[in-house]
Amino acid sequence: MDHRKQAEDKLIVAGEANLPSLEMARANSKDPEIQQRLTSVITRIRWWDWVVWSGKSSVNTLTGQTNWTYKTLNDYWTVTSVVVGHDVIVLDADGKIERLTLKDGNVIWKANAPETPESVKGTRALCATSQQCFTISATNIRAYNLTSGKEVWTATLHEDGCEYPTVLAAEDGLFVYDRKKCNYYELSNGKKRWDIGGGCFQASQLAGGDILILSDKGLSRLRPADGKVLWTVRPVDSPDRMSLMVANPYVIIGGWTPELGHIEVFDQDSGSKLFGTVGCLAAAAVGSAHTLFLAKGNGSFQGGDLLALNPVGWNAEWSCKYEKDGIDLLIEDSRLFLCEYDSMACDVGLKCLKLNGEIAWKAKPTGISVSHSEYEQRSHLLRQNGNVVLVSNQSSGEFIETFIAQSGESVTKWHCYFNGK
């Protein structure tokens, strides 16, 4: 056996404890061969740099291989899950909750929620903070210790039930809402801290912890400490037919395809309206100097316009067309990555734009099957160690393809069909 390979394997067995010294040795070395070998060792130790949780499988995007797949009650059932550090918490259809390692699927702990997702009052949502995880059913919230899985407390939601509750988790509380009520609960004991006396259609959390909601009253910013409304603005269109997006330092609201409406951009701090246009709100991202890249659909399921808006005067520095009804934007390292997809046919395209609007490269994913479906399909982008990862969720399965960010070259492909094939 190669003695250098044996030495590498010993370093890898030692694991994360060796990382600081290995990274320092690589930085100080002048020998390209030693640098290459150290990079190989560091890459193998830092497995988490190359893992994507697809929703039911742990995938290594460096190799395109499946690390492991969670076994559900049936092959078609997708689990509710949330990634916490190097682990994933999974809630299955039978009410079983497990914390497993992303690397190999080893079970850290198991628990059971009395309300299962298939029951009338079943569990609808799952979320986690740094110390606890929570299941939210139509009637109850249950808190579990993140380390041990032990149930810590149970809180009752409003008596008439919460058919489709949605939750925002902060470090000091949980904001649980539907169209009937919005309540904020203490993390330590599950006691309700405050409510707003009604429901909301959508909500989002800002980096500082404040909560944005779209309700009958309009778009409001709430303080989590006491629920105080910091500001409220009334949109041009009806709030119940709008999407809410946060792209720091902006808040953006607008209708969704195919309903043309007013897209409005507000300042997060003051609620002041900064910009407005007509279209369907599709996607948004913010670049340097707070330039807003805004994708607005034309309402015909046939794409729309991508605008680069200068916040000084709010004029479009440049614009370009996109052709599909679905779009996702990712901005990093002075480049804008654009994924556009046909939500009913899984036809996906990927391009990289310079921030002046010039096309750096285009790519056509080949690892994603094209299949028509009555169910909506979605694709989104992730950035990972110099690569762009395209994740496509379809009714038939999940597909992941990894591209080199600089060139658009496809390096790995992965797929998992829900029917087990």
mmCIF file of N, CA, C and O in Angstrom, residues 158-160 162 175-183 192 195-200:
data_model
loop_
_atom_site.group_PDB
_atom_site.id
_atom_site.type_symbol
_atom_site.label_atom_id
_atom_site.label_comp_id
_atom_site.label_asym_id
_atom_site.label_seq_id
_atom_site.Cartn_x
_atom_site.Cartn_y
_atom_site.Cartn_z
ATOM 1 N N HIS A 158 -55.011 27.913 19.383
ATOM 2 C CA HIS A 158 -56.406 28.314 19.606
ATOM 3 C C HIS A 158 -57.351 27.132 19.430
ATOM 4 O O HIS A 158 -57.098 26.208 18.656
ATOM 5 N N GLU A 159 -58.436 27.165 20.148
ATOM 6 C CA GLU A 159 -59.312 26.005 20.310
ATOM 7 C C GLU A 159 -59.930 25.505 19.013
ATOM 8 O O GLU A 159 -60.169 24.310 18.853
ATOM 9 N N ASP A 160 -60.201 26.412 18.085
ATOM 10 C CA ASP A 160 -60.853 25.975 16.848
ATOM 11 C C ASP A 160 -59.877 25.377 15.851
ATOM 12 O O ASP A 160 -60.241 25.057 14.733
ATOM 13 N N CYS A 162 -55.896 24.945 13.839
ATOM 14 C CA CYS A 162 -55.066 25.710 12.913
ATOM 15 C C CYS A 162 -54.769 24.778 11.743
ATOM 16 O O CYS A 162 -53.892 23.936 11.819
ATOM 17 N N PHE A 175 -43.211 32.384 16.333
ATOM 18 C CA PHE A 175 -44.356 33.103 15.776
ATOM 19 C C PHE A 175 -45.120 32.109 14.913
ATOM 20 O O PHE A 175 -44.624 31.642 13.891
ATOM 21 N N VAL A 176 -46.322 31.737 15.350
ATOM 22 C CA VAL A 176 -47.148 30.752 14.659
ATOM 23 C C VAL A 176 -48.370 31.470 14.099
ATOM 24 O O VAL A 176 -49.064 32.182 14.829
ATOM 25 N N TYR A 177 -48.633 31.269 12.806
ATOM 26 C CA TYR A 177 -49.728 32.029 12.203
ATOM 27 C C TYR A 177 -50.479 31.206 11.168
ATOM 28 O O TYR A 177 -49.961 30.251 10.581
ATOM 29 N N ASP A 178 -51.726 31.586 10.969
ATOM 30 C CA ASP A 178 -52.525 31.176 9.827
ATOM 31 C C ASP A 178 -53.462 32.346 9.530
ATOM 32 O O ASP A 178 -53.238 33.462 10.002
ATOM 33 N N ARG A 179 -54.507 32.099 8.749
ATOM 34 C CA ARG A 179 -55.390 33.207 8.370
ATOM 35 C C ARG A 179 -56.355 33.608 9.483
ATOM 36 O O ARG A 179 -57.069 34.601 9.349
ATOM 37 N N LYS A 180 -56.355 32.846 10.580
ATOM 38 C CA LYS A 180 -57.252 33.158 11.688
ATOM 39 C C LYS A 180 -56.559 33.936 12.805
ATOM 40 O O LYS A 180 -57.087 34.903 13.328
ATOM 41 N N LYS A 181 -55.368 33.466 13.189
ATOM 42 C CA LYS A 181 -54.691 34.066 14.334
ATOM 43 C C LYS A 181 -53.177 34.059 14.139
ATOM 44 O O LYS A 181 -52.633 33.236 13.413
ATOM 45 N N CYS A 182 -52.525 34.994 14.850
ATOM 46 C CA CYS A 182 -51.066 35.064 14.901
ATOM 47 C C CYS A 182 -50.654 35.158 16.366
ATOM 48 O O CYS A 182 -51.017 36.121 17.060
ATOM 49 N N ASN A 183 -49.911 34.167 16.842
ATOM 50 C CA ASN A 183 -49.497 34.129 18.245
ATOM 51 C C ASN A 183 -47.980 34.023 18.344
ATOM 52 O O ASN A 183 -47.330 33.370 17.510
ATOM 53 N N LYS A 192 -47.897 31.862 25.760
ATOM 54 C CA LYS A 192 -48.129 32.874 24.734
ATOM 55 C C LYS A 192 -47.701 34.242 25.253
ATOM 56 O O LYS A 192 -48.149 34.681 26.303
ATOM 57 N N ASP A 195 -50.452 38.275 20.912
ATOM 58 C CA ASP A 195 -51.069 37.974 19.628
ATOM 59 C C ASP A 195 -51.500 39.296 19.003
ATOM 60 O O ASP A 195 -51.479 40.336 19.660
ATOM 61 N N ILE A 196 -51.891 39.262 17.736
ATOM 62 C CA ILE A 196 -52.242 40.511 17.054
ATOM 63 C C ILE A 196 -53.752 40.666 16.891
ATOM 64 O O ILE A 196 -54.214 41.597 16.240
ATOM 65 N N GLY A 197 -54.508 39.733 17.472
ATOM 66 C CA GLY A 197 -55.952 39.855 17.394
ATOM 67 C C GLY A 197 -56.545 39.479 16.057
ATOM 68 O O GLY A 197 -57.675 39.848 15.734
ATOM 69 N N GLY A 198 -55.828 38.710 15.290
ATOM 70 C CA GLY A 198 -56.303 38.278 13.976
ATOM 71 C C GLY A 198 -55.242 37.455 13.289
ATOM 72 O O GLY A 198 -54.213 37.119 13.881
ATOM 73 N N GLY A 199 -55.470 37.110 12.019
ATOM 74 C CA GLY A 199 -54.526 36.296 11.278
ATOM 75 C C GLY A 199 -53.749 37.104 10.261
ATOM 76 O O GLY A 199 -53.880 38.325 10.166
ATOM 77 N N CYS A 200 -52.929 36.411 9.490
ATOM 78 C CA CYS A 200 -52.197 37.053 8.401
ATOM 79 C C CYS A 200 -52.038 36.055 7.264
ATOM 80 O O CYS A 200 -52.211 34.849 7.434
#
